[in-house]
PDB file of C-alpha atoms in Angstrom:
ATOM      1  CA  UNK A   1      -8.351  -7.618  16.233  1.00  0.00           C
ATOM      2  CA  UNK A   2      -7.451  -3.871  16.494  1.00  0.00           C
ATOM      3  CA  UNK A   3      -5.874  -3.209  13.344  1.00  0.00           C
ATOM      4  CA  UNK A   4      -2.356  -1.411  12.523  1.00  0.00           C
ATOM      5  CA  UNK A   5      -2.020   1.816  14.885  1.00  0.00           C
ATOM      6  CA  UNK A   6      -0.619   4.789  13.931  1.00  0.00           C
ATOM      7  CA  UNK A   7       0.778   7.786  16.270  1.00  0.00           C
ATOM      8  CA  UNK A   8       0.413  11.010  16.007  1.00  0.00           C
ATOM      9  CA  UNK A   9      -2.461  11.191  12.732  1.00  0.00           C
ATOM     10  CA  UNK A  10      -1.157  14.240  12.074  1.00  0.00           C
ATOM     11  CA  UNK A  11       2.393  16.279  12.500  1.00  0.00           C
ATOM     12  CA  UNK A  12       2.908  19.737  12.243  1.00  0.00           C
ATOM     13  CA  UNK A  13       7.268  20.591  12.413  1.00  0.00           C
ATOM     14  CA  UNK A  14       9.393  23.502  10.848  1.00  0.00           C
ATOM     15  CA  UNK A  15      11.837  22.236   8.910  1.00  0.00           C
ATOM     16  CA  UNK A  16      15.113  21.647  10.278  1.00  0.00           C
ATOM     17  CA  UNK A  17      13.425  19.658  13.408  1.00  0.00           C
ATOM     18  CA  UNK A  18      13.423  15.939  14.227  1.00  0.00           C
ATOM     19  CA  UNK A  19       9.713  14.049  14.237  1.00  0.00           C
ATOM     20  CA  UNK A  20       9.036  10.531  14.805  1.00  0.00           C
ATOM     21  CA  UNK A  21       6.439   8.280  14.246  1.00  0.00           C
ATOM     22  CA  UNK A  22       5.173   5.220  15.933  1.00  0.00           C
ATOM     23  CA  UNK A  23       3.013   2.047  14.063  1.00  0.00           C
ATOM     24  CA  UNK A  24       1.609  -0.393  16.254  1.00  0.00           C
ATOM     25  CA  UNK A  25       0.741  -3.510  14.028  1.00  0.00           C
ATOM     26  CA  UNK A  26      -1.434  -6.424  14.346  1.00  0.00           C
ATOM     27  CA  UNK A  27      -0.238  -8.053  17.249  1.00  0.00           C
ATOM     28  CA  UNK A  28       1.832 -11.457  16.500  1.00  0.00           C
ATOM     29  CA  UNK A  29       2.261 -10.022  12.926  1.00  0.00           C
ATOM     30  CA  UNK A  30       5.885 -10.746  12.024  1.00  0.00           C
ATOM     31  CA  UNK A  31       6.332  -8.780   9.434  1.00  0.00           C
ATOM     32  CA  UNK A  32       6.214  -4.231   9.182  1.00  0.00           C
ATOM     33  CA  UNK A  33       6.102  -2.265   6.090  1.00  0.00           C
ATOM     34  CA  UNK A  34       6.346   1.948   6.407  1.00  0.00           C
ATOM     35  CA  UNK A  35       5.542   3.658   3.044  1.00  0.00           C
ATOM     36  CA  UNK A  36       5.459   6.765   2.271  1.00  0.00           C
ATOM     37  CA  UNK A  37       2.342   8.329  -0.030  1.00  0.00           C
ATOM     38  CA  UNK A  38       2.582  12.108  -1.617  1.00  0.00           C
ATOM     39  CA  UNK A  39      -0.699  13.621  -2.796  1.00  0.00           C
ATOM     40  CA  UNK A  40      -2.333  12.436  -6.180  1.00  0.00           C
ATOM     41  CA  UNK A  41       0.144   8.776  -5.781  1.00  0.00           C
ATOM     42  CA  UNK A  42       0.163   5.363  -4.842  1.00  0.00           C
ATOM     43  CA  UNK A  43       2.352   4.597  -1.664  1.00  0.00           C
ATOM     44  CA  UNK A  44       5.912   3.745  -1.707  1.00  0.00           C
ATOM     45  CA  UNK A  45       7.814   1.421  -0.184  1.00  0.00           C
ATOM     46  CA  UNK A  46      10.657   2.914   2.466  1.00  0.00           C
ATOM     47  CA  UNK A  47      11.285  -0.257   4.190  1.00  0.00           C
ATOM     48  CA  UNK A  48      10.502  -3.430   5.999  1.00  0.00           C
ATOM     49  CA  UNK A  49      11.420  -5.708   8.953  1.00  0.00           C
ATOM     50  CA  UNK A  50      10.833  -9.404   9.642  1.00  0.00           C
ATOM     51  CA  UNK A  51      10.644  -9.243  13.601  1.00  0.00           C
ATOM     52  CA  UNK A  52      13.101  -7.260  14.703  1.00  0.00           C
ATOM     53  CA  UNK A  53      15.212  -7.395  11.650  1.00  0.00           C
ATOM     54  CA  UNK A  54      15.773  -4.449   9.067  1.00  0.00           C
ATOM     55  CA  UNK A  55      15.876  -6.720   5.891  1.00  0.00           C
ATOM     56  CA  UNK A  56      15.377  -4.148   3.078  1.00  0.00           C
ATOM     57  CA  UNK A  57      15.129  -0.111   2.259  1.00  0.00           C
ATOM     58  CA  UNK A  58      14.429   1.852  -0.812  1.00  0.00           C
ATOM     59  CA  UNK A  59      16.733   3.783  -1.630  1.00  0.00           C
ATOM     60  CA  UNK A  60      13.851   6.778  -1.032  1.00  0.00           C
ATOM     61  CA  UNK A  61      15.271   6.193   2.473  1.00  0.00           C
ATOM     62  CA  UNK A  62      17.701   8.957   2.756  1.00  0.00           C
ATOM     63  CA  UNK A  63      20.634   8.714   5.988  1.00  0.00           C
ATOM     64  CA  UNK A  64      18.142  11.388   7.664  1.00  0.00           C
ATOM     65  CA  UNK A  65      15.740   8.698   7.737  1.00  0.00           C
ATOM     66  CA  UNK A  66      15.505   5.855  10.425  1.00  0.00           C
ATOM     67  CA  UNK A  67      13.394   2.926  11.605  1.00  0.00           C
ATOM     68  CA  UNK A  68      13.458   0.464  14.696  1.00  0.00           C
ATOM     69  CA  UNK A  69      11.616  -2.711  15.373  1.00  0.00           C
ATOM     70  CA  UNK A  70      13.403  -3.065  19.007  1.00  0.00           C
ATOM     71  CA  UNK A  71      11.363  -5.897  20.232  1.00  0.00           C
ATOM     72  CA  UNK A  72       9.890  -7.028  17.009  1.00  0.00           C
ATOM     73  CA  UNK A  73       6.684  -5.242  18.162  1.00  0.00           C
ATOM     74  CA  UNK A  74       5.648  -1.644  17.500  1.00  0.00           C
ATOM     75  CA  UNK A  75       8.206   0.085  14.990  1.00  0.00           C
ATOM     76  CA  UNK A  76       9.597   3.912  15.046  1.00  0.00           C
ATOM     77  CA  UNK A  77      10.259   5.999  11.641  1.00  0.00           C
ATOM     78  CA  UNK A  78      12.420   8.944  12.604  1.00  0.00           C
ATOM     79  CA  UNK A  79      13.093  11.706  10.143  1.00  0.00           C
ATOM     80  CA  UNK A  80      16.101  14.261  11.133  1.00  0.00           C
ATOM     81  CA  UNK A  81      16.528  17.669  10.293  1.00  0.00           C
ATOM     82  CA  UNK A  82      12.571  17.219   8.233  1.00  0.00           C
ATOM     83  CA  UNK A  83      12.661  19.244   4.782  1.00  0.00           C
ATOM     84  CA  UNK A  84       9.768  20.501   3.212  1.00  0.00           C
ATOM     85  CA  UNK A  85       9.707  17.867   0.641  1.00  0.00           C
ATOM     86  CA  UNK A  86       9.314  15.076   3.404  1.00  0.00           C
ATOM     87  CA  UNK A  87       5.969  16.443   3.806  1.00  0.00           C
ATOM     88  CA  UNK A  88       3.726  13.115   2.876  1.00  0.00           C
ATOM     89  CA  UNK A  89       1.444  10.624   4.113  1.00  0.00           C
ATOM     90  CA  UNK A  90       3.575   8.030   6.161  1.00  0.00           C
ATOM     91  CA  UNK A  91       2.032   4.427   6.258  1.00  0.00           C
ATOM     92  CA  UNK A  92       2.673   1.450   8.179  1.00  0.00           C
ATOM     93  CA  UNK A  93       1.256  -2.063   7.538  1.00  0.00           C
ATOM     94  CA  UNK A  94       1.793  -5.540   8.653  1.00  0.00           C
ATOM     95  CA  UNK A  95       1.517  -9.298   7.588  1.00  0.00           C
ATOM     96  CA  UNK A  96       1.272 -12.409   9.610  1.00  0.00           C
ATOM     97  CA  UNK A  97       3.756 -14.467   6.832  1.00  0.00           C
ATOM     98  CA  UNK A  98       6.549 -15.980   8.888  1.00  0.00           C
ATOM     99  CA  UNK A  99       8.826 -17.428   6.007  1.00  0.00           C
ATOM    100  CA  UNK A 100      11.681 -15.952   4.234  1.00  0.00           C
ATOM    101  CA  UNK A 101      11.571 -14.166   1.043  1.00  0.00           C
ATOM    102  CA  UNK A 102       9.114 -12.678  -1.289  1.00  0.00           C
ATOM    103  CA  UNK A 103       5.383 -14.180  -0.984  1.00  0.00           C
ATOM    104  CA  UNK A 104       3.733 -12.683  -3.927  1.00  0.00           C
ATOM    105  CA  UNK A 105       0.285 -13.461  -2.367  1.00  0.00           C
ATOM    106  CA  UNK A 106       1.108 -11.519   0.775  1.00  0.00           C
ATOM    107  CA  UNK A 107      -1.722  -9.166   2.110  1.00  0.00           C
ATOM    108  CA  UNK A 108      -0.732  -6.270   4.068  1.00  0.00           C
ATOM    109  CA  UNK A 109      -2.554  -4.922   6.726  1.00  0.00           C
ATOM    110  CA  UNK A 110      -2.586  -1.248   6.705  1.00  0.00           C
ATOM    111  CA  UNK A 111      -2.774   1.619   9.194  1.00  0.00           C
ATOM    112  CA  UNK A 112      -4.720   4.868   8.652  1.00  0.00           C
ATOM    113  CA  UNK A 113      -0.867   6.586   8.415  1.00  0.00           C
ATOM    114  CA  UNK A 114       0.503   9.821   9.912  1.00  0.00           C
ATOM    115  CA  UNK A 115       0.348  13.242   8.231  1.00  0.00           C
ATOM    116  CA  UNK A 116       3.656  15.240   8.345  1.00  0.00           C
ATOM    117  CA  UNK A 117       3.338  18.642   7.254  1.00  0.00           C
ATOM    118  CA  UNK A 118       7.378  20.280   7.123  1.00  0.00           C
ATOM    119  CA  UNK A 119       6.705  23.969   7.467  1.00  0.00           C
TER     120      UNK A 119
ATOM    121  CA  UNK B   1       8.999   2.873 -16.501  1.00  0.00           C
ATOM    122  CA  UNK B   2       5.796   2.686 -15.028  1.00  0.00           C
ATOM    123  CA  UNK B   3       5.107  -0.915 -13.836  1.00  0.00           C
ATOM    124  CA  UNK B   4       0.929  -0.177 -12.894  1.00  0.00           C
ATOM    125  CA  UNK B   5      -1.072   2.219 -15.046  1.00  0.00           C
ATOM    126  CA  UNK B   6      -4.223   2.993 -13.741  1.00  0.00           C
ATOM    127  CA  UNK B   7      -5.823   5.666 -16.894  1.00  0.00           C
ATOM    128  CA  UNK B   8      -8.694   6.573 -15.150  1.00  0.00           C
ATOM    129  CA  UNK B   9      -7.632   9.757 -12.371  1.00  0.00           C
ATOM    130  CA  UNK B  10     -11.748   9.989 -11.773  1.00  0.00           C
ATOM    131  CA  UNK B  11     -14.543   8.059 -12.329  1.00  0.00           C
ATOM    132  CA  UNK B  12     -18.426   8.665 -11.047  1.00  0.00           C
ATOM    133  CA  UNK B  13     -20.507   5.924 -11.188  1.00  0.00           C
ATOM    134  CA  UNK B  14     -24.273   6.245  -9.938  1.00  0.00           C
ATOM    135  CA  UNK B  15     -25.821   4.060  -7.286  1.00  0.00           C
ATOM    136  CA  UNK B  16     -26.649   0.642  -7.981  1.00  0.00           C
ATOM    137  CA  UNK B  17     -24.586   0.340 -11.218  1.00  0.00           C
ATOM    138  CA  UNK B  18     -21.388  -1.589 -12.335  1.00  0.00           C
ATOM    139  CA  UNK B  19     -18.233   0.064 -12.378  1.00  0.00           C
ATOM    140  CA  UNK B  20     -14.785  -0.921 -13.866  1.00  0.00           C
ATOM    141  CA  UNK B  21     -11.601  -0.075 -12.922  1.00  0.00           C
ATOM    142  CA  UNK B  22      -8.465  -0.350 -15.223  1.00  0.00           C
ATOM    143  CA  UNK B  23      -5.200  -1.166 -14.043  1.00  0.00           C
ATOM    144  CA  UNK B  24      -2.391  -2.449 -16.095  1.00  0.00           C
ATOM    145  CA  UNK B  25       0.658  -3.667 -15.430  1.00  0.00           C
ATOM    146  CA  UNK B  26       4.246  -4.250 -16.369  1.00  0.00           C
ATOM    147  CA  UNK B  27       6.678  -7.440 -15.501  1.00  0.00           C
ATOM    148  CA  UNK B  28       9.190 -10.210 -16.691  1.00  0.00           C
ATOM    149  CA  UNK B  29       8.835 -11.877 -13.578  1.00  0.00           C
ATOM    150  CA  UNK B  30       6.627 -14.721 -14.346  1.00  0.00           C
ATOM    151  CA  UNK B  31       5.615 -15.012 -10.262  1.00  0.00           C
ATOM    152  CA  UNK B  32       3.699 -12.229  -9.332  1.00  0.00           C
ATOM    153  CA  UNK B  33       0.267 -11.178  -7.567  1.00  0.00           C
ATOM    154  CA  UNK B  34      -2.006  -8.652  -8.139  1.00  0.00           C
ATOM    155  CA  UNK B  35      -3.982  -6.765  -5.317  1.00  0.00           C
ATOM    156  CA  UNK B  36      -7.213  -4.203  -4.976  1.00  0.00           C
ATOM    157  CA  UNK B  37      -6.915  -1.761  -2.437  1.00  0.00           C
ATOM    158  CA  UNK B  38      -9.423   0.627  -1.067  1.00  0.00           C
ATOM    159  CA  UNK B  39      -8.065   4.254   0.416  1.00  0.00           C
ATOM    160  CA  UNK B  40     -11.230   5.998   1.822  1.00  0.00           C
ATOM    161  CA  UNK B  41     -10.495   9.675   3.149  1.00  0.00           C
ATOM    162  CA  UNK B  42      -9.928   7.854   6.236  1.00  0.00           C
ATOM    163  CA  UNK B  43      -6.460   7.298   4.939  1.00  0.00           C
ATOM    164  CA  UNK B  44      -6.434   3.820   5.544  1.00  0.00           C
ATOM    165  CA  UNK B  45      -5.763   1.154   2.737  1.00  0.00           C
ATOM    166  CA  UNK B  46      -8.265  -1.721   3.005  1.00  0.00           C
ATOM    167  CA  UNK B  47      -7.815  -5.156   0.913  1.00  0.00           C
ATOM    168  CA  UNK B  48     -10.185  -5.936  -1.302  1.00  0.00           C
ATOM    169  CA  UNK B  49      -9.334  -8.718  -3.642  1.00  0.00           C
ATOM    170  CA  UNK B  50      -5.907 -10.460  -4.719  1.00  0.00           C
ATOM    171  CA  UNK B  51      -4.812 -12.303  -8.250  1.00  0.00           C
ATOM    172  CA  UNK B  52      -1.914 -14.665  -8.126  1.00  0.00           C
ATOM    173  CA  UNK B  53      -0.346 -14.893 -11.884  1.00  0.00           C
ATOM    174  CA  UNK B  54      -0.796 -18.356 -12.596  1.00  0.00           C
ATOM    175  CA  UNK B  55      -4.209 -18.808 -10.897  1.00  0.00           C
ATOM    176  CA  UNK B  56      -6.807 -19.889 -13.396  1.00  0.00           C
ATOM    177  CA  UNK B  57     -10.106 -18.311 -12.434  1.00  0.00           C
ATOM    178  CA  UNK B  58     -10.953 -14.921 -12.030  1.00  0.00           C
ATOM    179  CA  UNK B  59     -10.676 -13.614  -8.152  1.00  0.00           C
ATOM    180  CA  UNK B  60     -14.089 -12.987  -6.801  1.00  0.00           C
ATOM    181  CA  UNK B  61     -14.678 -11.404  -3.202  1.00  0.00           C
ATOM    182  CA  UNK B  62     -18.464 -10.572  -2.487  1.00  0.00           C
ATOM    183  CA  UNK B  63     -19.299  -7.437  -4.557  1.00  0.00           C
ATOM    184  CA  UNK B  64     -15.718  -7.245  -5.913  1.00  0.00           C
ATOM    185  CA  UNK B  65     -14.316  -9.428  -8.951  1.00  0.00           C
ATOM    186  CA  UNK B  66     -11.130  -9.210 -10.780  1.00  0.00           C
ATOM    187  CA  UNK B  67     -10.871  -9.158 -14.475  1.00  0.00           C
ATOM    188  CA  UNK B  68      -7.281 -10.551 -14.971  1.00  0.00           C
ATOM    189  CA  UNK B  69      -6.044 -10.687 -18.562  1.00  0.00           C
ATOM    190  CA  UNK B  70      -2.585 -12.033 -18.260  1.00  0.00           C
ATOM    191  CA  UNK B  71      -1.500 -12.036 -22.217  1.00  0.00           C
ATOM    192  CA  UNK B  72      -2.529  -8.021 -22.374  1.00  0.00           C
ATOM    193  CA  UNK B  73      -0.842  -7.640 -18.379  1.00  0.00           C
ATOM    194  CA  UNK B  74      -4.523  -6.046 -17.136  1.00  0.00           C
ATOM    195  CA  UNK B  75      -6.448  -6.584 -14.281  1.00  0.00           C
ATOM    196  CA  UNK B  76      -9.297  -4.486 -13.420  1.00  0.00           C
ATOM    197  CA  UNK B  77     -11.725  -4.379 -10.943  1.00  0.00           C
ATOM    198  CA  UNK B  78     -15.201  -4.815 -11.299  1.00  0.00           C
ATOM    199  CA  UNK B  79     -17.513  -2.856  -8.437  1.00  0.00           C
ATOM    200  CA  UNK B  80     -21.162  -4.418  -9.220  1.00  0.00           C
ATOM    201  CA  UNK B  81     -23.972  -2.664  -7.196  1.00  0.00           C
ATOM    202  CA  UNK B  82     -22.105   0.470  -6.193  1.00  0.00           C
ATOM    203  CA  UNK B  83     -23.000   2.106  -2.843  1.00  0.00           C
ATOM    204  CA  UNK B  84     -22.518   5.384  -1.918  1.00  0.00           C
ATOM    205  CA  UNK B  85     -19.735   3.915   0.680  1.00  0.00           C
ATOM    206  CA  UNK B  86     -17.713   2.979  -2.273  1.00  0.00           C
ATOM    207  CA  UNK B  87     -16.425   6.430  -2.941  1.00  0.00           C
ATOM    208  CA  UNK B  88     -12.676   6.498  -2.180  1.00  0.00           C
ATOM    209  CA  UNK B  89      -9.500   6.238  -4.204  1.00  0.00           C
ATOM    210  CA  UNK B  90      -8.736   2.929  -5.696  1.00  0.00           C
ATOM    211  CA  UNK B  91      -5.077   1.471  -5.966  1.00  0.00           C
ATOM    212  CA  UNK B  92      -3.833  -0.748  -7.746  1.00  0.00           C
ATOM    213  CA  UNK B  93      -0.730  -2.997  -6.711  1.00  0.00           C
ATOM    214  CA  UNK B  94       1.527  -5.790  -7.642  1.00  0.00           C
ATOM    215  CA  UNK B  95       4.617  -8.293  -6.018  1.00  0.00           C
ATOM    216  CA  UNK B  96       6.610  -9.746  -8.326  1.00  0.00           C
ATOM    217  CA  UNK B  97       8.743 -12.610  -6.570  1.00  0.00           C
ATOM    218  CA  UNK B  98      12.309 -11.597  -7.977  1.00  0.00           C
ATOM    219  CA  UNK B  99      12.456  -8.105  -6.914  1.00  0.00           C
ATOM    220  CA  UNK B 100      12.480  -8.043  -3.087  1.00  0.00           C
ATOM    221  CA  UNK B 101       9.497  -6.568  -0.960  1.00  0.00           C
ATOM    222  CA  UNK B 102       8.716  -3.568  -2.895  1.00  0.00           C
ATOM    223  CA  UNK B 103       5.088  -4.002  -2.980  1.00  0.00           C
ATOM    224  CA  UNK B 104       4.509  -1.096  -6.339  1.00  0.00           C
ATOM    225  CA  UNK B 105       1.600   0.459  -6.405  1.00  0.00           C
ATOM    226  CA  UNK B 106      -0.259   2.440  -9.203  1.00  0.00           C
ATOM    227  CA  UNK B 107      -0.998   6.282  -9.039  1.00  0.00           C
ATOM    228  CA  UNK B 108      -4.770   4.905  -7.989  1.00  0.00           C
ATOM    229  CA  UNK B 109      -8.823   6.129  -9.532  1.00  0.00           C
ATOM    230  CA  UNK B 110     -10.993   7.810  -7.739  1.00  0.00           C
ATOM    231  CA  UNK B 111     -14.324   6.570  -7.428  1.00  0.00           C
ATOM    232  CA  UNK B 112     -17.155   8.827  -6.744  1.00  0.00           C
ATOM    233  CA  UNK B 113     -21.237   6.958  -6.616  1.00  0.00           C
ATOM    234  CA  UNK B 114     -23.847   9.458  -7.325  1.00  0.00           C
ATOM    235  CA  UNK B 115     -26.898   9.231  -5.535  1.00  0.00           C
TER     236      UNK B 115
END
């Protein structure tokens, strides 16, 4: 088991430019989470996909923001045109739960995130 | 509105004691679960211990144990024998089944063991 991975651990961009992240999860895990976590607070949810499915975003996801799950594998987060308040800790985790719908007992499986710092 | 409170922005605790950690929480949904996590500077969240709404008993994992009071909506964690590997920032969270995946977490403690 080699966890949730998470590329680059740490982003450096001038604002204005285009980043993007990569999460490996937990391989066979069906579903992906990316959060987003500001210094001093809890995470928060951006969005999530069931295998390759985008079934729900926050509205914290702005049109600048974007995510893929092409092959219902590893998942991209791209920001465009990065502003100085997208500077945060971006977190990806993954479940094994198959069904549909919320699973209140569902235990995510977190990586160690990517830190974007918008100069 | 906040839906988790956690009070305590800092705690220290010194080695080999008990520690508590508040967390309270706000919902109508009567379906919802109630999770521990750990964020060491790392920057990884690790799971420590879960509390489904209508489960009975107290959650217990190893050193961890949950004290759920559903009529006053808290649920705090209990850290008995504290290491020094225990320092870290404490979250935290809660599903509630009729409001999608948003997985809320609470502005989190952190936990520092003296030596």
């Amino acid at each position: 088991d080699t966890g949730v991975s998470q590329n680059p651990r740490h982003k450096i961009t001038k604002r204005g430019q285009n980043v993007t992240f990569r999460c490996d999860p937990i391989s066979e895990h069906n579903r992906l989470y990316w959060y987003r976590q500001t210094l001093g607070q809890g995470p928060e949810f951006l969005t999530y996909f069931q295998n390759e499915a985008q079934l729900e975003k926050s509205r914290l996801l702005s049109d600048r923001f974007s995510a893929e799950r092409p092959k219902g594998s590893f998942s991209t987060l791209e920001i465009q045109r990065t502003e100085q308040g997208d500077s945060a800790m971006y977190l990806c985790a993954s479940s094994p739960y198959e069904g549909q719908g919320v699973i209140t007992n569902e235990k995510l499986f977190f990586g160690s995130g990517t830190q974007l710092s918008v100069l | 509105a906040q839906k988790i409170t956690q009070t305590q922005p800092g705690m220290f605790v010194q080695e080999k004691e008990a520690v508590t950690l508040d967390c309270t929480y706000d919902t109508s949904d009567p379906s919802y679960g109630l999770f521990w996590y750990k964020q060491p500077s790392s920057g990884e969240m690790i799971f420590l211990i879960y509390q489904g709404s209508y489960d009975q008993q107290n959650a217990t994992e190893g050193r961890y144990s949950l004290n759920f009071q559903k009529a006053r909506k808290s649920a705090n964690l209990v850290i008995s024998a504290s290491q020094l590997g225990d320092s870290a920032m404490y979250f935290c969270a809660m599903r509630e089944r009729n409001y999608g995946q948003n997985f809320v977490f609470g502005p989190g403690t952190r936990l520092s063991v003296l030596p």
